Amino acid sequence: MSSTANFVQVVIASPLRQHFDYLPESNSGAADYLIGSRVQVPFGRRNMTGIVVGHSDKSDIPENKLKAISAKLDTMAILDNDLLELAEWMSQYYHHPYGDTVLNLLPNQLRKGGSTSAYTQRCWQISHQGLGLPEDALARAPKQQALLSHLRAIELDNTDMATPESLLSQAGHSRATALELQKKQLAEASEESHYPKNCQSLLYGTGKTAAVDSQNDTLELQIDAPLLLNDEQVSACQLIEQHLNSFETILLEGITGSGKTEVYLRSIEKVLLAKQQALVLVPEIGLTPQTINRFVSRFDVPIAVFHSGLNDKERLAAWTAAKEGFARIVIGTRSAVFTPMANAGLIIIDEEHDGSYKQQDGLRYSARDIAIIRARAKNIPTILGSATPSLETLYNAQTNKYLHAILQQRAGNASPPEVELLDIRRQQLHEGLSDNAIAAISDTLRNGQQAMVFVNRRGFAPLLMCHDCGWYGQCDHCDARLTLHKSMHGRAPELRCHHCDYRCQAPTRCTRCQSSKLMNVGQGTQRSSDALQALFPQYPVIRIDRDTTQGKQAMGEQIEIINRGEPAILVGTQMLAKGHHFPALDLVIVLDIDQGLYNPDFRGPEKTVQLLTQVAGRAGRESKAGKVLIQTHLPEHPLLQIWQTDGYQGLIESLLSERSLRSLPPYSHLALIRADSQKPEQAMQFLNVAAKTYAASLIATNGQCQLIGPMAAVMEKRAGRHRAQLMIKSEQRKALHGLINQLIPELERSKRPSGLRWSIDIDPQDVI
Ligand code: ADP
Ligand code: ZN
Ligand code: ZN
């Protein structure tokens, strides 16, 4: 920075794609505002939190028109260079305003301008002057003399460390006394981080030691003894170990139950021994107490956990603990990828194919891809783990961009489950269940085992329909049917929209013809569990879906019941499909997968077989093989056939070659411009103009991009807004981004109706 700098460059959370120049406060110079620190600035009529991103000696705006910063919020940078550079990369790649991107990196409390000191405490230390004073110099002020002697003893005794005020007051010294000493410059106060042990976001192994000392070896780190690895696990660990301290992405492809987590734990151990930190990302529904426990019960180190139950203060504590290097392992969902780390050594993305790693609004980033960008900046490896890797990741492994370790055997003595397709055409179904399925459940329970029924929809029935006139419940705000939910907690049955959460009391008569013959069509989790409970009254039926796991503890309690291992039936949505390890589960029944096979999204087939594989993977995870029954009207569907015999692995080549034929990702790159408006047609008109006027002429000049659409979204109306989209595709990533860079200013300048919203999504996951 030049010493002549007069102006401070500040970014704020704003859709404007620029920074703003401010003057320093009256007693300060521009250089007093450190890059990466927060300031409060006047903006329009408001005061906003901003981040300093630079200094300059000239501004495009005349100096007398510039406003001054209203307050300095930090005396230190809270975002380091790495994170500011990451924000810059994201802002360019995702075409998202830089200021908003930077502020996205901060925990809520800091974004709101709050204090960084939620978890600091005042500490006291004797000053140089105080040490030089004769021992009884303050004899006439006995309280001050006592405190000074206490501080002197601590200083002479061991360290250069300040003592928390709380400890001093326990020893009978008051703050008033300390302040007196401070006035005489005999003692000094400071604010230092401290991490309360009862904080929701911070766990310390068993709590035996709060930090790893410098002489530690394996034994001191570990609580649970590690398992004896099998050969495949050994090779995977070796591959990862060879690449610690270098930038490398390693795909760890291992069937469910093959012991991927054990490989993560071994790799983390190496990282901890090297005094580094590990970041572990898990899918939204994978962050269960069970998952966290596997880390906590292995390592006796501070672990920071970012989960949805945290309040702002706890989140800040976890963030600070990671930033300062106190937390040695950081575990969290998508947004934890932005956690600052003093000394990162490894990033792990568990279930890398999971859709929850993609943020679907605002800054539409992929946490998996960001993780790799961060790893590159820090020169450390990333492990992408999955039983069903995404096609993009598999392609990167095939083309040697990523290293590839494979676990094909189930760990321990477990063997893979036996899969059977149940042809339910012309079969009599009992509440959606075939006779074969019911018989299998009955056998399983009688053998003292558990059975799981996977139903893809929560609620009672996907449709309430009039038998006389064909009327059915439809959402007023979306192009969607309403789902019937039976009464819970004494409330009347409701119709609910799963897309906008509209709710109304379920009618008892048809609203069109007044007939009382209303039929429940199809199966939801509620209906299936009712039916199963009636069929097997002597066994517990445990339903797990978004409706039954609302409370903070609810999910944990249900999982605990299941883990007791007594015979029971579990009914659930995909919430049950991932990450759980149920030792007594022997049978998995998939009620209806056919809808997934017809999904119009080009990722539909990939997602469907991933889900099937994950669900099937729950069966038989200890020493029994387990059984999986898939009910279908399409038993000859090639996807199901190949999956049954060769699993997900057997489908990879054909799924990839179809993508290649249609020139879809990973063989091309996509961007999706979405628009929506309350008035019909407006979104479509806007995108039509975008396509015809701007994009087409830009394409005419660069030629390497292709436009698809604009077209109405498959669910055209959602939450009262009419939606349309325009896809841009290119085999050259550079060409695609070049086009978008030119297109965005045109769209921002274009005249558009006031209620119209539009956004751009790079590497979109859902394209229908
Ligand atoms: P994945 O994450 O691949 O689904 P897990 O890591 O959850 O698999 O392992 C599945 C089960 O196998 C767990 O109960 C785990 O403790 C056990 N396991 C893992 N590795 C071994 C091993 N080398 N020997 C014995 N059991 C193992
Ligand atoms: Zn009717
Ligand atoms: Zn709706």
CSV table of N, CA, C and O and ligand atoms in Angstrom, one decimal, residues 474-482 496-502 715 717-720, ligand 3:
chain,number,residue,atom,x,y,z
A,474,GLN,N,-55.3,-29.4,-5.2
A,474,GLN,CA,-54.2,-28.8,-5.9
A,474,GLN,C,-53.8,-27.5,-5.2
A,474,GLN,O,-54.6,-26.8,-4.7
A,475,CYS,N,-52.5,-27.2,-5.2
A,475,CYS,CA,-52.0,-25.9,-4.6
A,475,CYS,C,-52.4,-24.7,-5.4
A,475,CYS,O,-52.2,-24.7,-6.6
A,476,ASP,N,-52.9,-23.7,-4.8
A,476,ASP,CA,-53.2,-22.4,-5.5
A,476,ASP,C,-52.0,-21.7,-5.9
A,476,ASP,O,-52.0,-20.9,-6.8
A,477,HIS,N,-50.9,-22.0,-5.3
A,477,HIS,CA,-49.7,-21.2,-5.5
A,477,HIS,C,-48.6,-21.9,-6.4
A,477,HIS,O,-47.7,-21.3,-6.8
A,478,CYS,N,-48.8,-23.2,-6.6
A,478,CYS,CA,-47.8,-24.0,-7.3
A,478,CYS,C,-48.5,-24.9,-8.3
A,478,CYS,O,-49.7,-25.2,-8.1
A,479,ASP,N,-47.8,-25.3,-9.3
A,479,ASP,CA,-48.4,-26.4,-10.2
A,479,ASP,C,-48.1,-27.7,-9.5
A,479,ASP,O,-47.3,-28.5,-10.0
A,480,ALA,N,-48.7,-27.9,-8.4
A,480,ALA,CA,-48.4,-29.2,-7.7
A,480,ALA,C,-49.7,-29.7,-6.9
A,480,ALA,O,-50.6,-28.9,-6.6
A,481,ARG,N,-49.7,-31.0,-6.7
A,481,ARG,CA,-50.8,-31.5,-6.0
A,481,ARG,C,-50.5,-31.4,-4.5
A,481,ARG,O,-49.4,-31.3,-4.1
A,482,LEU,N,-51.6,-31.4,-3.7
A,482,LEU,CA,-51.5,-31.3,-2.3
A,482,LEU,C,-51.4,-32.7,-1.7
A,482,LEU,O,-52.0,-33.7,-2.2
A,496,ARG,N,-51.4,-30.4,2.4
A,496,ARG,CA,-50.2,-29.5,2.5
A,496,ARG,C,-49.5,-29.6,1.1
A,496,ARG,O,-49.4,-30.6,0.5
A,497,CYS,N,-48.9,-28.4,0.8
A,497,CYS,CA,-48.1,-28.4,-0.4
A,497,CYS,C,-46.6,-28.5,0.0
A,497,CYS,O,-46.2,-27.8,0.9
A,498,HIS,N,-45.9,-29.5,-0.5
A,498,HIS,CA,-44.5,-29.7,-0.1
A,498,HIS,C,-43.6,-28.8,-0.8
A,498,HIS,O,-42.4,-28.8,-0.6
A,499,HIS,N,-44.1,-27.9,-1.7
A,499,HIS,CA,-43.2,-27.0,-2.4
A,499,HIS,C,-43.3,-25.6,-1.8
A,499,HIS,O,-42.3,-24.8,-1.9
A,500,CYS,N,-44.4,-25.1,-1.2
A,500,CYS,CA,-44.5,-23.8,-0.7
A,500,CYS,C,-45.0,-23.8,0.8
A,500,CYS,O,-45.1,-22.8,1.4
A,501,ASP,N,-45.3,-25.0,1.3
A,501,ASP,CA,-45.7,-25.2,2.6
A,501,ASP,C,-47.1,-24.6,2.9
A,501,ASP,O,-47.5,-24.3,4.0
A,502,TYR,N,-47.9,-24.4,1.8
A,502,TYR,CA,-49.3,-24.0,2.0
A,502,TYR,C,-50.0,-25.1,2.7
A,502,TYR,O,-49.8,-26.3,2.5
A,715,MET,N,-42.1,-27.3,-13.2
A,715,MET,CA,-43.2,-26.9,-12.3
A,715,MET,C,-43.3,-25.3,-12.6
A,715,MET,O,-42.5,-24.6,-12.0
A,717,LYS,N,-45.3,-22.9,-12.1
A,717,LYS,CA,-45.7,-22.0,-11.0
A,717,LYS,C,-45.3,-22.6,-9.7
A,717,LYS,O,-45.6,-23.7,-9.4
A,718,ARG,N,-44.6,-21.8,-8.9
A,718,ARG,CA,-44.2,-22.3,-7.6
A,718,ARG,C,-44.2,-21.1,-6.6
A,718,ARG,O,-43.7,-20.1,-6.9
A,719,ALA,N,-44.9,-21.4,-5.4
A,719,ALA,CA,-45.0,-20.3,-4.4
A,719,ALA,C,-45.5,-19.0,-5.0
A,719,ALA,O,-45.1,-17.9,-4.7
A,720,GLY,N,-46.5,-19.1,-6.0
A,720,GLY,CA,-47.1,-17.9,-6.5
A,720,GLY,C,-46.3,-17.2,-7.6
A,720,GLY,O,-46.7,-16.2,-8.1
B,3,ZN,ZN,-47.6,-24.8,-3.2
